[in-house]
Coordinates of C-alpha atoms in Angstrom, one line a residue:
X1 CA 62.7 135.2 -42.9
X2 CA 64.1 131.7 -41.7
X3 CA 66.5 130.8 -38.7
X4 CA 68.9 128.3 -38.8
X5 CA 69.9 127.2 -34.7
X6 CA 73.3 125.6 -34.5
X7 CA 73.5 123.0 -32.5
X8 CA 75.9 123.6 -28.9
X9 CA 78.2 120.6 -29.8
X10 CA 79.4 122.4 -32.9
X11 CA 80.5 125.7 -31.3
X12 CA 83.9 124.8 -30.0
X13 CA 84.9 123.1 -32.9
X14 CA 84.0 126.3 -34.9
X15 CA 85.3 128.5 -32.9
X16 CA 88.7 126.9 -33.0
X17 CA 88.5 126.6 -36.9
X18 CA 88.1 129.9 -36.9
X19 CA 91.4 130.5 -34.8
X20 CA 93.4 128.4 -36.7
X21 CA 92.2 130.3 -40.0
X22 CA 93.3 133.8 -38.0
X23 CA 96.8 132.3 -37.1
X24 CA 97.3 130.5 -41.0
X25 CA 96.4 134.4 -42.5
X26 CA 98.4 136.3 -40.2
X27 CA 101.4 134.0 -40.7
X28 CA 100.7 134.8 -44.4
X29 CA 99.9 137.7 -44.4
X30 CA 103.7 138.5 -42.5
X31 CA 105.9 136.5 -44.6
X32 CA 104.0 137.9 -47.2
X33 CA 104.5 141.8 -45.5
X34 CA 100.9 142.6 -45.8
X35 CA 100.2 145.1 -43.2
X36 CA 97.4 142.7 -40.7
X37 CA 94.7 143.8 -39.4
X38 CA 94.0 145.1 -35.5
X39 CA 91.9 142.2 -35.0
X40 CA 94.5 140.1 -36.2
X41 CA 97.4 142.3 -34.8
X42 CA 95.7 141.6 -31.6
X43 CA 95.8 137.7 -32.3
X44 CA 99.2 137.6 -32.9
X45 CA 100.8 139.8 -30.4
X46 CA 98.7 137.2 -28.1
X47 CA 99.6 134.2 -29.1
X48 CA 103.7 135.1 -28.9
X49 CA 102.3 136.0 -25.3
X50 CA 100.9 132.7 -25.3
X51 CA 103.9 130.7 -26.6
X52 CA 106.6 132.9 -24.9
X53 CA 104.7 132.0 -21.4
X54 CA 105.1 128.3 -21.5
X55 CA 108.2 127.9 -22.6
X56 CA 109.4 130.2 -19.6
X57 CA 106.6 127.6 -17.7
X58 CA 108.3 125.3 -19.3
X59 CA 111.6 125.9 -18.5
X60 CA 111.3 126.3 -15.2
X61 CA 109.5 122.7 -14.9
X62 CA 112.8 121.0 -16.2
X63 CA 114.9 123.7 -13.4
X64 CA 112.6 122.6 -10.8
X65 CA 112.4 118.5 -11.8
X66 CA 116.4 118.8 -12.5
X67 CA 116.4 119.7 -8.7
X68 CA 114.2 117.3 -7.4
X69 CA 116.7 114.6 -9.3
X70 CA 120.1 115.7 -8.2
X71 CA 118.3 116.2 -4.3
X72 CA 117.5 112.5 -5.4
X73 CA 120.3 111.2 -6.4
X74 CA 122.1 112.5 -2.9
X75 CA 120.1 111.2 -0.9
X76 CA 120.5 107.2 0.5
X77 CA 117.3 105.5 -0.6
X78 CA 116.8 102.2 -2.4
X79 CA 118.2 101.8 -6.0
X80 CA 115.5 101.3 -8.1
X81 CA 113.2 102.9 -6.2
X82 CA 110.4 105.3 -7.6
X83 CA 109.8 108.6 -5.1
X84 CA 107.8 111.8 -5.5
X85 CA 108.7 114.9 -5.1
X86 CA 107.0 114.7 -1.2
X87 CA 109.2 112.0 -0.7
X88 CA 112.1 112.8 -1.9
X89 CA 112.0 116.2 -0.4
X90 CA 110.8 114.9 3.6
X91 CA 114.1 111.7 3.0
X92 CA 116.1 115.4 2.8
X93 CA 114.9 117.0 5.5
X94 CA 115.0 113.6 7.7
X95 CA 118.8 113.2 6.1
X96 CA 119.6 116.8 6.6
X97 CA 118.7 116.5 9.8
X98 CA 121.2 112.8 10.3
X99 CA 124.1 115.2 9.6
X100 CA 123.7 117.7 12.1
X101 CA 123.2 115.7 14.1
X102 CA 126.7 113.3 13.2
X103 CA 128.2 116.8 12.8
X104 CA 127.7 117.3 16.8
X105 CA 128.6 114.2 18.3
X106 CA 132.1 114.6 15.7
X107 CA 132.5 118.1 16.7
X108 CA 132.0 117.1 21.0
X109 CA 134.8 113.9 20.1
X110 CA 137.1 116.8 18.4
X111 CA 136.9 118.4 21.9
X112 CA 137.7 116.0 24.5
X113 CA 140.1 114.6 22.1
X114 CA 142.4 117.7 22.2
X115 CA 141.1 118.3 25.5
X116 CA 143.2 114.6 25.9
X117 CA 145.9 115.5 23.8
X118 CA 146.7 118.8 25.6
X119 CA 147.0 116.8 28.9
X120 CA 149.0 114.9 27.5
X121 CA 151.2 117.4 26.0
X122 CA 151.2 119.1 29.6
X123 CA 151.8 116.2 31.9
X124 CA 155.1 115.0 29.9
X125 CA 157.4 117.4 31.0
X126 CA 156.5 117.0 34.3
X127 CA 156.6 113.1 34.0
X128 CA 160.2 113.4 32.2
X129 CA 161.5 115.4 35.1
X130 CA 160.4 112.9 37.5
X131 CA 161.9 109.7 35.5
X132 CA 165.6 112.0 35.1
X133 CA 164.9 113.0 39.3
X134 CA 164.7 109.2 38.8
X135 CA 167.5 108.2 36.7
X136 CA 169.5 110.9 38.9
X137 CA 170.1 112.6 35.5
X138 CA 170.0 116.9 34.7
X139 CA 170.3 119.4 37.1
X140 CA 168.1 121.7 39.7
X141 CA 168.8 124.7 37.0
X142 CA 167.0 122.4 34.1
X143 CA 164.2 122.0 36.3
X144 CA 163.1 124.9 38.3
X145 CA 163.5 126.4 34.3
X146 CA 161.1 123.9 33.0
X147 CA 158.7 124.7 35.8
X148 CA 158.8 127.9 35.7
X149 CA 158.0 128.1 32.4
X150 CA 155.1 125.8 32.4
X151 CA 154.1 128.3 35.2
X152 CA 154.4 130.9 32.8
X153 CA 151.8 128.8 30.1
X154 CA 149.4 128.2 32.3
X155 CA 149.3 131.7 33.2
X156 CA 148.8 132.5 30.3
X157 CA 146.3 130.3 29.4
X158 CA 144.1 130.9 32.8
X159 CA 144.0 134.3 31.4
X160 CA 143.2 134.0 28.4
X161 CA 140.3 132.1 29.3
X162 CA 139.1 134.5 32.0
X163 CA 139.2 137.1 29.5
X164 CA 136.7 135.3 27.0
X165 CA 134.6 134.3 30.2
X166 CA 135.1 137.5 30.7
X167 CA 133.8 139.3 27.2
X168 CA 131.2 136.8 27.4
X169 CA 129.9 137.7 30.7
X170 CA 129.9 141.1 29.2
X171 CA 127.9 140.3 26.3
X172 CA 125.5 138.7 27.6
X173 CA 124.7 141.3 30.1
X174 CA 124.4 143.8 27.9
X175 CA 121.6 141.5 26.1
X176 CA 120.0 141.2 29.7
X177 CA 119.7 144.6 29.9
X178 CA 118.7 145.2 26.5
X179 CA 115.2 142.5 26.8
X180 CA 114.9 144.2 30.0
X181 CA 114.7 147.5 28.9
X182 CA 112.9 146.4 26.0
X183 CA 110.5 144.9 27.3
X184 CA 110.4 146.5 31.1
X185 CA 111.1 150.3 29.6
X186 CA 108.0 151.7 32.1
X187 CA 109.1 149.5 34.9
X188 CA 112.9 150.5 34.5
X189 CA 112.0 154.8 34.7
X190 CA 109.7 153.8 38.1
X191 CA 113.0 152.1 39.5
X192 CA 115.7 154.5 38.3
X193 CA 113.4 157.4 40.0
X194 CA 112.7 155.7 42.5
X195 CA 116.8 155.4 43.3
X196 CA 116.8 159.4 42.4
X197 CA 114.8 160.1 45.5
X198 CA 116.0 157.9 47.7
X199 CA 119.6 159.1 46.7
X200 CA 118.0 162.7 47.8
X201 CA 116.5 161.7 50.4
X202 CA 120.0 160.0 52.0
X203 CA 121.7 163.7 50.7
X204 CA 119.3 165.6 53.0
X205 CA 119.6 163.6 55.6
X206 CA 123.3 163.8 55.7
X207 CA 123.2 167.8 55.2
X208 CA 120.8 167.3 57.7
X209 CA 123.0 165.6 60.5
X210 CA 126.4 167.5 59.6
X211 CA 124.4 170.8 60.7
X212 CA 123.0 169.2 63.4
X213 CA 126.6 168.0 64.3
X214 CA 127.5 172.1 63.8
X215 CA 125.2 173.0 66.2
X216 CA 126.3 170.1 68.7
X217 CA 129.6 171.4 68.6
X218 CA 128.9 175.1 68.7
X219 CA 127.2 174.1 72.1
X220 CA 129.8 172.5 73.4
X221 CA 132.3 175.8 72.9
X222 CA 129.5 177.5 75.0
X223 CA 129.6 175.7 77.6
X224 CA 133.3 175.1 77.7
X225 CA 133.5 178.8 77.9
X226 CA 130.5 179.4 80.4
X227 CA 132.7 176.8 82.2
X228 CA 136.1 179.3 81.9
X229 CA 134.2 182.2 83.1
X230 CA 132.9 180.5 86.2
X231 CA 136.2 179.4 87.1
X232 CA 137.6 182.3 86.6
X233 CA 135.2 184.2 88.8
X234 CA 135.6 181.6 91.7
X235 CA 138.9 182.2 90.9
X236 CA 138.0 185.8 91.6
X237 CA 136.5 185.6 95.3
X238 CA 138.2 185.3 97.9
X239 CA 138.3 183.1 100.8
X240 CA 135.9 183.3 103.1
X241 CA 133.9 185.4 101.4
X242 CA 130.6 184.5 99.0
X243 CA 131.2 186.7 96.1
X244 CA 130.8 190.0 97.3
X245 CA 132.4 192.3 99.6
X246 CA 128.8 192.2 102.4
X247 CA 127.4 189.2 103.9
X248 CA 127.9 187.2 107.1
X249 CA 131.2 186.1 107.2
X250 CA 132.0 182.9 109.9
X251 CA 135.4 183.4 111.2
X252 CA 137.7 180.6 111.9
X253 CA 136.1 178.9 108.8
X254 CA 137.7 178.3 105.7
X255 CA 135.4 177.8 102.0
X256 CA 135.9 174.4 100.9
X257 CA 134.0 174.5 97.1
X258 CA 132.3 177.0 95.5
X259 CA 128.6 175.8 93.5
X260 CA 128.0 177.9 90.6
X261 CA 124.9 177.4 88.4
X262 CA 124.1 178.3 85.3
X263 CA 120.1 178.4 84.6
X264 CA 118.5 177.1 81.3
X265 CA 118.8 179.7 78.7
X266 CA 117.7 180.5 75.3
X267 CA 119.9 179.2 72.1
X268 CA 120.8 182.3 70.0
X269 CA 121.3 180.2 66.5
X270 CA 118.3 177.9 67.1
X271 CA 115.0 178.9 68.2
X272 CA 113.1 176.4 71.0
X273 CA 116.8 175.0 72.0
X274 CA 117.4 175.8 75.4
X275 CA 120.7 174.7 77.3
X276 CA 120.5 172.3 80.3
X277 CA 121.1 174.0 83.5
X278 CA 125.4 173.0 84.8
X279 CA 126.7 172.7 88.0
X280 CA 130.0 173.6 88.2
X281 CA 132.1 172.9 91.5
X282 CA 134.8 174.7 92.6
X283 CA 137.5 172.6 94.8
X284 CA 140.1 175.2 95.9
X285 CA 142.7 173.8 97.4
X286 CA 146.3 175.5 98.3
X287 CA 147.8 175.9 95.1
X288 CA 145.5 174.2 93.0
X289 CA 141.9 174.8 92.1
X290 CA 139.9 171.6 91.3
X291 CA 135.6 172.1 88.9
X292 CA 133.2 170.1 89.2
X293 CA 130.4 169.6 86.2
X294 CA 127.2 168.6 86.8
X295 CA 124.3 169.0 84.9

């Protein structure tokens, strides 16, 4: 048995020949309506897909080239200068940036011109009124009407500006709150809890203060009642007696005052609270009783 060695440099040409032969056979069979073998059919499908892909790639490249040509015609450049695609993109970006700067400058200039026109239009009635006044033309009623109209117009403009600034401020505050809530949710929770705790402590303090005030008012009422009872008792004691029928009497002397001392006692509505001793001095005079209280 003999073996034939095929040179490696001839293998690609042989494979290419066989591939071309299969394509030709497939085309002839398709023209003659002869059924194809599975291998020939697969080769034909691959060839069709390859042709479709190549066609799509050609269209894509043509579209890209057309876009670069359009950009090249739009940007300012030297006539006859050949530019690569990277250079076209770079010059396009620079040109767009310069156009943006020019647009900003024109907008600022337009705003300044509008403000200048408004100032001129707003001052023209005043200037006209001054000229009419100097020449003695016109009546005060017309001047007052124009002045009121100018004031009304200025008020409307100021109100519109105020509403606009208020809406912008509210929008900015809402954005700040949303950003803070998004960035610091835990911190906001802690602050809310601290505020709630402070409010609760303030409520407890107010309730405690109201309770103390009620207790002091009740205490003052009780003390006033005791004073009135002591005064009544002092008025009921006859002159020259010490509050009872028995006891020493000093002839020829009159009682000028009665001293009543209330002993300290415990408060019935609040354990541990003691009433300070109160010294009552009732000065008896003809037709008049004067009470002095000392604590």
